[in-house]
Amino acid sequence: MTRRLAALAALLLLLAGCTTGPSLENQGEVTAPPGDSHHLTIGSAGFTESDLLAQMYALLLRKAGYDTEILSVANRELYEPALESGQIDVVPEYAATFADWLNAKANGADADPVGSPDLAATMSALRELAAPRGLTVLDAGRAVDQNAFAVDAAFARKHGLKTLSDLGAAKLRVRLAAGDECVARPYCLPGLRKVYGIDVSGVDPKGVGTTQAKKAVQSGQDQMVLTTTTDATLDAFGLVLLEDDKKLQNADYLVPVVNRSRAGGQRVVDALGALNPVLTTTDLASLNEQVDSWRRLPEDVARSYLEDKGLL
């Protein structure tokens, strides 16, 4: 184990064992200039999509001349402080979710959300929150992993449904398979009713995008399921996404976040920025499928994709 990984392991053990103690909020604004360390550690949140992105980042940075390694830290409460301290140098994040997370950390759990469907506004808020922590948020690309709603493909064909507006206009009564929190969260049941006028009879608490939830829609027990835009298994259940045409969901575009003093240099920006015009939401769903359904290794899938796109 390298010194940096040993130090990170100690940090994670300390954070995992402490529920109280000095906050990073009290350490003052971080103002170090952009840096360019030769050795970079890329963090993954430990799920398929994050693993794939971390592998792509590592490969692109290696091509740019850096030594890279990947560390899986499954909890944002642990990896974000490690990113601030420079124990982790780069992580793939989601713009609106990370903006709201940093906002809650800085201003309390009851702070008004700053993430929104507006990508420009979300990125502005995110960068403003990240900068005092010594973090730089690089540009967002084309891929977005946000909440989405799917219905049975035959149901969609029968009623001519392509968008959530179509469903609202059809005046069809639907039962939604989702998590318990959907009842109260504005992007879920309240938003479907208010923004789209969809007649949701209730929420079947089977979780977000779970097999159980999808089977409930497939069987007709429920008519719609809450999932994500990069769900790789919808075809297997005969389901299709309905377009969020009025932009109810927040702008959870993929963004690299870096420790400014170690990975804020232009070479890192250029290396990771090469992915932005290439990787799409559809691509990401396909890559997830190759790992989750075809049982391919994330590193192999990431390398093949980058080679196919001429990035390696």
Coordinates of C-alpha atoms in Angstrom, one line a residue:
M1 CA 0.0 0.0 0.0
T2 CA 1.4 3.4 -0.9
R3 CA 1.8 6.1 1.7
R4 CA -1.1 8.1 0.3
L5 CA -3.4 5.1 0.4
A6 CA -2.3 4.3 3.9
A7 CA -3.0 7.8 4.9
L8 CA -6.4 7.7 3.2
A9 CA -7.2 4.4 4.9
A10 CA -6.4 6.1 8.3
L11 CA -8.6 9.1 7.4
L12 CA -11.5 6.9 6.3
L13 CA -11.3 4.9 9.5
L14 CA -11.3 8.1 11.5
L15 CA -14.2 9.6 9.7
A16 CA -16.2 6.4 9.8
G17 CA -15.7 6.1 13.6
C18 CA -16.7 9.7 14.4
T19 CA -20.1 11.2 14.4
T20 CA -19.0 14.5 16.1
G21 CA -15.9 16.6 16.1
P22 CA -14.3 19.6 14.3
S23 CA -15.9 20.4 11.0
L24 CA -14.0 21.2 7.8
E25 CA -16.2 24.3 7.7
N26 CA -14.0 25.8 10.5
Q27 CA -10.7 25.4 8.7
G28 CA -11.1 28.5 6.5
E29 CA -11.3 29.1 2.8
V30 CA -8.9 27.1 0.7
T31 CA -7.1 29.4 -1.8
A32 CA -4.2 27.3 -3.1
P33 CA -3.5 27.9 -6.8
P34 CA -4.2 25.2 -9.4
G35 CA -1.6 22.4 -9.1
D36 CA -0.4 19.5 -11.2
S37 CA 0.7 16.4 -9.2
H38 CA 2.3 13.6 -11.2
H39 CA 0.4 10.9 -9.3
L40 CA -3.4 11.1 -9.1
T41 CA -5.9 9.0 -7.2
I42 CA -9.3 8.7 -8.8
G43 CA -12.2 8.0 -6.4
S44 CA -15.2 5.8 -7.2
A45 CA -18.4 5.7 -5.2
G46 CA -18.4 1.9 -5.6
F47 CA -21.4 1.4 -7.9
T48 CA -21.2 0.3 -11.6
E49 CA -21.5 3.7 -13.2
S50 CA -19.1 5.4 -10.9
D51 CA -16.6 2.5 -11.4
L52 CA -16.8 2.9 -15.1
L53 CA -16.3 6.7 -15.0
A54 CA -13.4 6.3 -12.6
Q55 CA -11.8 3.8 -15.0
M56 CA -12.3 6.2 -18.0
Y57 CA -10.8 9.1 -16.0
A58 CA -7.8 7.0 -15.0
L59 CA -7.2 5.9 -18.6
L60 CA -7.5 9.4 -20.0
L61 CA -5.2 10.8 -17.4
R62 CA -2.7 8.0 -17.9
K63 CA -2.6 8.8 -21.6
A64 CA -1.9 12.5 -20.6
G65 CA 1.2 11.3 -18.7
Y66 CA 0.0 10.8 -15.1
D67 CA 0.4 7.9 -12.8
T68 CA -3.1 6.9 -11.7
E69 CA -4.8 4.6 -9.3
I70 CA -8.4 4.1 -8.4
L71 CA -9.8 3.9 -4.9
S72 CA -13.4 2.9 -4.1
V73 CA -15.1 4.8 -1.3
A74 CA -18.8 4.1 -1.3
N75 CA -19.9 6.9 0.9
R76 CA -19.9 10.6 -0.1
E77 CA -19.6 11.6 3.6
L78 CA -16.1 9.9 3.4
Y79 CA -14.8 10.6 0.0
E80 CA -15.7 14.3 -0.2
P81 CA -13.5 15.2 2.8
A82 CA -10.8 13.0 1.3
L83 CA -11.1 15.0 -1.9
E84 CA -10.7 18.2 0.0
S85 CA -7.6 17.0 1.8
G86 CA -6.0 15.8 -1.4
Q87 CA -6.0 12.1 -0.4
I88 CA -8.3 11.7 -3.4
D89 CA -7.6 13.9 -6.4
V90 CA -10.5 13.4 -8.8
V91 CA -14.1 12.0 -8.6
P92 CA -17.0 11.7 -11.0
E93 CA -20.0 13.5 -9.6
Y94 CA -23.5 14.6 -10.5
A95 CA -24.0 18.3 -10.8
A96 CA -27.4 19.0 -9.0
T97 CA -27.0 16.3 -6.4
F98 CA -23.5 17.4 -5.4
A99 CA -24.5 21.0 -5.4
D100 CA -27.3 20.3 -3.0
W101 CA -25.1 18.1 -0.9
L102 CA -22.4 20.8 -0.5
N103 CA -25.1 23.4 0.2
A104 CA -26.6 21.3 3.0
K105 CA -23.1 20.7 4.4
A106 CA -22.4 24.5 4.3
N107 CA -25.8 25.9 5.3
G108 CA -27.6 23.1 7.1
A109 CA -29.9 20.3 6.1
D110 CA -32.9 22.7 5.8
A111 CA -31.2 25.0 3.3
D112 CA -33.2 25.6 0.2
P113 CA -31.9 23.4 -2.7
V114 CA -29.6 25.1 -5.2
G115 CA -29.7 22.2 -7.8
S116 CA -32.3 22.8 -10.5
P117 CA -33.3 21.7 -14.0
D118 CA -31.2 24.6 -15.3
L119 CA -27.7 23.3 -15.9
A120 CA -26.0 26.8 -16.0
A121 CA -27.6 27.9 -12.7
T122 CA -26.8 24.6 -11.1
M123 CA -23.1 24.7 -12.2
S124 CA -22.8 28.3 -11.0
A125 CA -24.1 27.3 -7.6
L126 CA -22.0 24.2 -7.4
R127 CA -18.7 26.0 -8.3
E128 CA -19.4 28.7 -5.8
L129 CA -19.9 26.1 -3.1
A130 CA -16.9 24.0 -4.2
A131 CA -14.3 26.7 -4.5
P132 CA -13.8 27.6 -0.8
R133 CA -13.2 23.9 -0.2
G134 CA -10.3 23.8 -2.6
L135 CA -12.3 22.0 -5.2
T136 CA -12.7 22.7 -8.9
V137 CA -15.7 21.5 -10.9
L138 CA -14.8 20.9 -14.5
D139 CA -17.3 21.3 -17.3
A140 CA -20.3 19.0 -17.7
G141 CA -20.5 16.8 -20.7
R142 CA -23.5 15.4 -22.6
A143 CA -24.3 12.5 -20.3
V144 CA -26.9 12.9 -17.5
D145 CA -28.1 10.4 -14.9
Q146 CA -31.3 11.8 -13.5
N147 CA -34.5 10.4 -12.2
A148 CA -36.8 9.2 -15.0
F149 CA -40.2 7.4 -15.4
A150 CA -40.8 4.3 -17.5
V151 CA -44.0 2.5 -18.6
D152 CA -44.7 -0.8 -20.3
A153 CA -43.9 -0.5 -24.0
A154 CA -47.2 -2.0 -25.1
F155 CA -49.0 0.5 -22.7
A156 CA -47.1 3.4 -24.4
R157 CA -48.0 2.2 -27.9
K158 CA -51.6 1.7 -27.1
H159 CA -52.0 5.2 -25.7
G160 CA -49.5 7.0 -27.9
L161 CA -47.2 8.0 -25.1
K162 CA -43.7 9.4 -25.7
T163 CA -43.6 12.1 -23.1
L164 CA -44.8 12.7 -19.6
S165 CA -47.0 15.4 -21.1
D166 CA -48.6 12.8 -23.3
L167 CA -49.5 10.8 -20.2
G168 CA -51.0 13.8 -18.4
A169 CA -53.0 14.7 -21.5
A170 CA -54.3 11.1 -21.8
K171 CA -56.0 11.4 -18.4
L172 CA -55.0 7.8 -17.5
R173 CA -55.0 6.8 -13.9
V174 CA -51.6 5.2 -13.0
R175 CA -50.1 3.7 -10.0
L176 CA -46.4 4.4 -9.5
A177 CA -43.7 2.0 -8.3
A178 CA -41.1 4.0 -6.5
G179 CA -39.5 4.6 -3.1
D180 CA -41.4 5.8 0.0
E181 CA -39.9 9.3 -0.3
C182 CA -41.6 9.8 -3.7
V183 CA -44.8 10.8 -1.9
A184 CA -43.3 14.0 -0.6
R185 CA -40.4 14.9 -3.0
P186 CA -41.2 17.6 -5.5
Y187 CA -39.6 15.8 -8.5
C188 CA -41.8 12.7 -7.9
L189 CA -45.5 12.4 -7.1
P190 CA -46.2 16.1 -6.3
G191 CA -44.3 17.2 -9.5
L192 CA -46.0 14.6 -11.7
R193 CA -49.4 15.9 -10.6
K194 CA -48.5 19.7 -10.6
V195 CA -46.3 20.0 -13.6
Y196 CA -47.8 17.3 -15.9
G197 CA -51.3 16.8 -14.5
I198 CA -50.8 13.1 -14.3
D199 CA -53.5 11.2 -12.3
V200 CA -51.3 9.2 -9.9
S201 CA -53.5 7.0 -7.7
G202 CA -50.7 6.2 -5.3
V203 CA -47.2 5.0 -4.8
D204 CA -46.3 1.4 -4.6
P205 CA -43.2 1.4 -2.3
K206 CA -41.0 -1.0 -4.2
G207 CA -37.9 1.2 -4.5
V208 CA -36.2 3.2 -7.2
G209 CA -35.5 1.1 -10.3
T210 CA -35.5 -2.2 -8.5
T211 CA -36.3 -5.5 -10.1
Q212 CA -39.4 -5.8 -8.0
A213 CA -40.6 -2.4 -9.1
K214 CA -40.0 -3.1 -12.8
K215 CA -41.8 -6.5 -12.6
A216 CA -44.8 -4.7 -11.0
V217 CA -45.1 -2.6 -14.1
Q218 CA -44.3 -5.4 -16.5
S219 CA -47.2 -7.5 -14.9
G220 CA -49.6 -4.5 -15.0
Q221 CA -49.8 -4.4 -11.2
D222 CA -48.4 -0.8 -11.5
Q223 CA -48.4 1.4 -14.6
M224 CA -45.2 3.4 -14.1
V225 CA -41.8 3.1 -12.4
L226 CA -39.4 5.6 -11.1
T227 CA -35.9 4.7 -12.4
T228 CA -32.9 6.6 -13.9
T229 CA -32.0 7.8 -17.4
T230 CA -29.0 5.4 -17.5
D231 CA -30.9 2.3 -16.4
A232 CA -29.5 -0.5 -18.5
T233 CA -32.3 -3.1 -17.9
L234 CA -35.4 -1.5 -19.2
D235 CA -35.5 -3.5 -22.4
A236 CA -35.3 -6.8 -20.5
F237 CA -38.6 -5.9 -18.7
G238 CA -40.3 -4.5 -21.9
L239 CA -40.3 -0.9 -20.5
V240 CA -39.6 2.5 -22.1
L241 CA -38.8 5.9 -20.7
L242 CA -41.2 8.8 -21.1
E243 CA -39.4 12.0 -21.9
D244 CA -39.3 14.6 -19.1
D245 CA -40.3 17.3 -21.7
K246 CA -41.1 20.0 -19.1
K247 CA -37.8 19.4 -17.3
L248 CA -39.2 18.4 -13.9
Q249 CA -35.9 16.7 -12.9
N250 CA -32.7 18.4 -11.8
A251 CA -29.7 18.7 -14.0
D252 CA -27.6 15.8 -12.8
Y253 CA -25.1 16.0 -15.6
L254 CA -21.8 14.1 -15.0
V255 CA -19.0 16.4 -13.9
P256 CA -15.4 15.7 -12.8
V257 CA -14.6 17.3 -9.5
V258 CA -10.9 17.8 -8.7
N259 CA -8.7 18.9 -5.8
R260 CA -7.5 22.2 -7.2
S261 CA -4.0 22.2 -5.6
R262 CA -3.2 18.7 -6.9
A263 CA -5.2 18.2 -10.1
G264 CA -6.4 21.7 -11.1
G265 CA -3.9 22.2 -13.9
Q266 CA -4.8 22.6 -17.6
R267 CA -3.5 19.1 -18.5
V268 CA -6.1 17.5 -16.3
V269 CA -8.8 19.8 -17.7
D270 CA -7.9 18.9 -21.2
A271 CA -7.6 15.2 -20.6
L272 CA -10.9 14.8 -18.9
G273 CA -12.6 17.3 -21.1
A274 CA -12.0 15.1 -24.1
L275 CA -14.8 12.9 -22.9
N276 CA -17.4 15.7 -22.8
P277 CA -18.5 15.8 -26.4
V278 CA -18.4 12.0 -26.8
L279 CA -20.1 10.3 -23.8
T280 CA -23.9 10.4 -24.0
T281 CA -26.6 9.2 -21.7
T282 CA -27.4 6.4 -24.1
D283 CA -23.7 5.4 -24.2
L284 CA -23.6 5.3 -20.4
A285 CA -26.6 3.1 -20.1
S286 CA -25.1 0.7 -22.6
L287 CA -21.8 0.6 -20.7
N288 CA -23.7 -0.1 -17.4
E289 CA -25.5 -3.0 -19.2
Q290 CA -22.2 -4.5 -20.3
V291 CA -21.0 -4.6 -16.7
D292 CA -24.3 -5.5 -14.9
S293 CA -25.8 -7.9 -17.5
W294 CA -22.9 -9.2 -19.5
R295 CA -20.6 -9.4 -16.4
R296 CA -17.7 -7.6 -18.1
L297 CA -15.1 -5.8 -16.0
P298 CA -15.5 -2.0 -15.7
E299 CA -11.9 -1.5 -16.8
D300 CA -12.3 -3.6 -19.9
V301 CA -15.6 -1.9 -20.8
A302 CA -14.1 1.6 -20.2
R303 CA -11.0 0.8 -22.3
S304 CA -13.0 -0.6 -25.2
Y305 CA -15.3 2.4 -25.3
L306 CA -12.5 4.9 -25.3
E307 CA -10.6 3.0 -28.0
D308 CA -13.8 2.8 -30.1
K309 CA -14.2 6.6 -29.8
G310 CA -10.6 7.3 -30.7
L311 CA -9.7 8.7 -27.2
L312 CA -7.0 6.1 -26.5

